[in-house]
């Protein structure tokens, strides 16, 4: 294994290659970045603990190119491979937004649920609940009565005073 170091340490090379791919993405060299990521996935010696980083970078490449449907698979893989609850919540929120944008409302509802299960910071939790209620109503999981009750509960919560405009906007939409 060319990436091995003494005492079970992993070489920094794999992580630096992922960051090189991110740099290529930022410099709009999409073909080169895609080729690099494909090579890294096929490298049998690439450390498994870097797969979540690689999948996240690949998803970002597709998002940057506005190929949102292609970004869903690597993003789902990154969520599955991530060990951090904070990172899983963040990536699940992005995944839900992409699914919602692509009309996959049931999957978006489930992804917003994943966000909530990973106990994110309050602002992300609030936005996930708001979007989940809206998506749930759109795909038939919630009826309008239960959605309005959820919105009213959110309005009555003191933590949401500064977010009332967003709640009213979602109610009207």
mmCIF file of N, CA and C in Angstrom, residues 13-14 16-25 29-43 46 54 58 61:
data_model
loop_
_atom_site.group_PDB
_atom_site.id
_atom_site.type_symbol
_atom_site.label_atom_id
_atom_site.label_comp_id
_atom_site.label_asym_id
_atom_site.label_seq_id
_atom_site.Cartn_x
_atom_site.Cartn_y
_atom_site.Cartn_z
ATOM 1 N N UNK A 13 -1.197 12.265 1.248
ATOM 2 C CA UNK A 13 -1.382 12.331 -0.195
ATOM 3 C C UNK A 13 -2.843 12.161 -0.633
ATOM 4 N N UNK A 14 -3.594 11.168 -0.118
ATOM 5 C CA UNK A 14 -4.986 11.014 -0.572
ATOM 6 C C UNK A 14 -5.830 12.264 -0.311
ATOM 7 N N UNK A 16 -4.757 15.305 0.040
ATOM 8 C CA UNK A 16 -4.292 16.406 -0.815
ATOM 9 C C UNK A 16 -4.798 16.239 -2.250
ATOM 10 N N UNK A 17 -4.952 15.000 -2.703
ATOM 11 C CA UNK A 17 -5.490 14.779 -4.052
ATOM 12 C C UNK A 17 -6.961 15.191 -4.135
ATOM 13 N N UNK A 18 -7.711 14.926 -3.076
ATOM 14 C CA UNK A 18 -9.111 15.367 -3.046
ATOM 15 C C UNK A 18 -9.157 16.892 -3.087
ATOM 16 N N UNK A 19 -8.284 17.538 -2.325
ATOM 17 C CA UNK A 19 -8.247 19.002 -2.329
ATOM 18 C C UNK A 19 -7.772 19.538 -3.675
ATOM 19 N N UNK A 20 -6.906 18.816 -4.336
ATOM 20 C CA UNK A 20 -6.501 19.212 -5.685
ATOM 21 C C UNK A 20 -7.715 19.165 -6.623
ATOM 22 N N UNK A 21 -8.544 18.128 -6.472
ATOM 23 C CA UNK A 21 -9.775 18.036 -7.267
ATOM 24 C C UNK A 21 -10.725 19.181 -6.973
ATOM 25 N N UNK A 22 -10.812 19.579 -5.713
ATOM 26 C CA UNK A 22 -11.647 20.729 -5.348
ATOM 27 C C UNK A 22 -11.112 22.013 -6.000
ATOM 28 N N UNK A 23 -9.778 22.127 -6.023
ATOM 29 C CA UNK A 23 -9.158 23.294 -6.655
ATOM 30 C C UNK A 23 -9.464 23.324 -8.143
ATOM 31 N N UNK A 24 -9.374 22.169 -8.794
ATOM 32 C CA UNK A 24 -9.724 22.098 -10.216
ATOM 33 C C UNK A 24 -11.174 22.502 -10.439
ATOM 34 N N UNK A 25 -12.040 22.076 -9.540
ATOM 35 C CA UNK A 25 -13.456 22.431 -9.641
ATOM 36 C C UNK A 25 -13.632 23.937 -9.543
ATOM 37 N N UNK A 29 -12.179 23.674 -14.134
ATOM 38 C CA UNK A 29 -11.567 22.599 -14.920
ATOM 39 C C UNK A 29 -12.293 21.295 -14.563
ATOM 40 N N UNK A 30 -13.545 21.252 -14.983
ATOM 41 C CA UNK A 30 -14.446 20.186 -14.561
ATOM 42 C C UNK A 30 -14.037 18.815 -15.085
ATOM 43 N N UNK A 31 -13.623 18.742 -16.341
ATOM 44 C CA UNK A 31 -13.239 17.450 -16.909
ATOM 45 C C UNK A 31 -12.042 16.860 -16.169
ATOM 46 N N UNK A 32 -11.078 17.703 -15.870
ATOM 47 C CA UNK A 32 -9.898 17.227 -15.143
ATOM 48 C C UNK A 32 -10.272 16.758 -13.736
ATOM 49 N N UNK A 33 -11.138 17.511 -13.075
ATOM 50 C CA UNK A 33 -11.562 17.138 -11.726
ATOM 51 C C UNK A 33 -12.337 15.825 -11.752
ATOM 52 N N UNK A 34 -13.228 15.683 -12.717
ATOM 53 C CA UNK A 34 -14.006 14.454 -12.824
ATOM 54 C C UNK A 34 -13.102 13.254 -13.094
ATOM 55 N N UNK A 35 -12.110 13.442 -13.956
ATOM 56 C CA UNK A 35 -11.152 12.376 -14.243
ATOM 57 C C UNK A 35 -10.379 12.000 -12.974
ATOM 58 N N UNK A 36 -9.918 13.000 -12.231
ATOM 59 C CA UNK A 36 -9.166 12.749 -10.998
ATOM 60 C C UNK A 36 -10.013 11.981 -9.992
ATOM 61 N N UNK A 37 -11.254 12.403 -9.798
ATOM 62 C CA UNK A 37 -12.124 11.716 -8.836
ATOM 63 C C UNK A 37 -12.388 10.277 -9.265
ATOM 64 N N UNK A 38 -12.592 10.067 -10.562
ATOM 65 C CA UNK A 38 -12.809 8.710 -11.061
ATOM 66 C C UNK A 38 -11.582 7.842 -10.789
ATOM 67 N N UNK A 39 -10.390 8.394 -11.024
ATOM 68 C CA UNK A 39 -9.151 7.666 -10.760
ATOM 69 C C UNK A 39 -9.014 7.332 -9.274
ATOM 70 N N UNK A 40 -9.387 8.248 -8.412
ATOM 71 C CA UNK A 40 -9.279 8.004 -6.976
ATOM 72 C C UNK A 40 -10.264 6.923 -6.518
ATOM 73 N N UNK A 41 -11.476 6.921 -7.107
ATOM 74 C CA UNK A 41 -12.449 5.873 -6.756
ATOM 75 C C UNK A 41 -11.927 4.507 -7.191
ATOM 76 N N UNK A 42 -11.244 4.456 -8.313
ATOM 77 C CA UNK A 42 -10.762 3.182 -8.843
ATOM 78 C C UNK A 42 -9.457 2.726 -8.199
ATOM 79 N N UNK A 43 -8.778 3.610 -7.485
ATOM 80 C CA UNK A 43 -7.518 3.267 -6.831
ATOM 81 C C UNK A 43 -7.813 2.345 -5.646
ATOM 82 N N UNK A 46 -6.629 3.534 -2.213
ATOM 83 C CA UNK A 46 -7.132 4.781 -1.635
ATOM 84 C C UNK A 46 -7.783 4.476 -0.284
ATOM 85 N N UNK A 54 -14.011 12.331 -0.457
ATOM 86 C CA UNK A 54 -14.004 12.194 -1.914
ATOM 87 C C UNK A 54 -15.424 12.313 -2.479
ATOM 88 N N UNK A 58 -16.863 15.207 -4.988
ATOM 89 C CA UNK A 58 -17.470 14.848 -6.272
ATOM 90 C C UNK A 58 -18.875 15.454 -6.396
ATOM 91 N N UNK A 61 -18.573 19.039 -7.240
ATOM 92 C CA UNK A 61 -18.232 19.213 -8.656
ATOM 93 C C UNK A 61 -19.504 19.272 -9.503
#
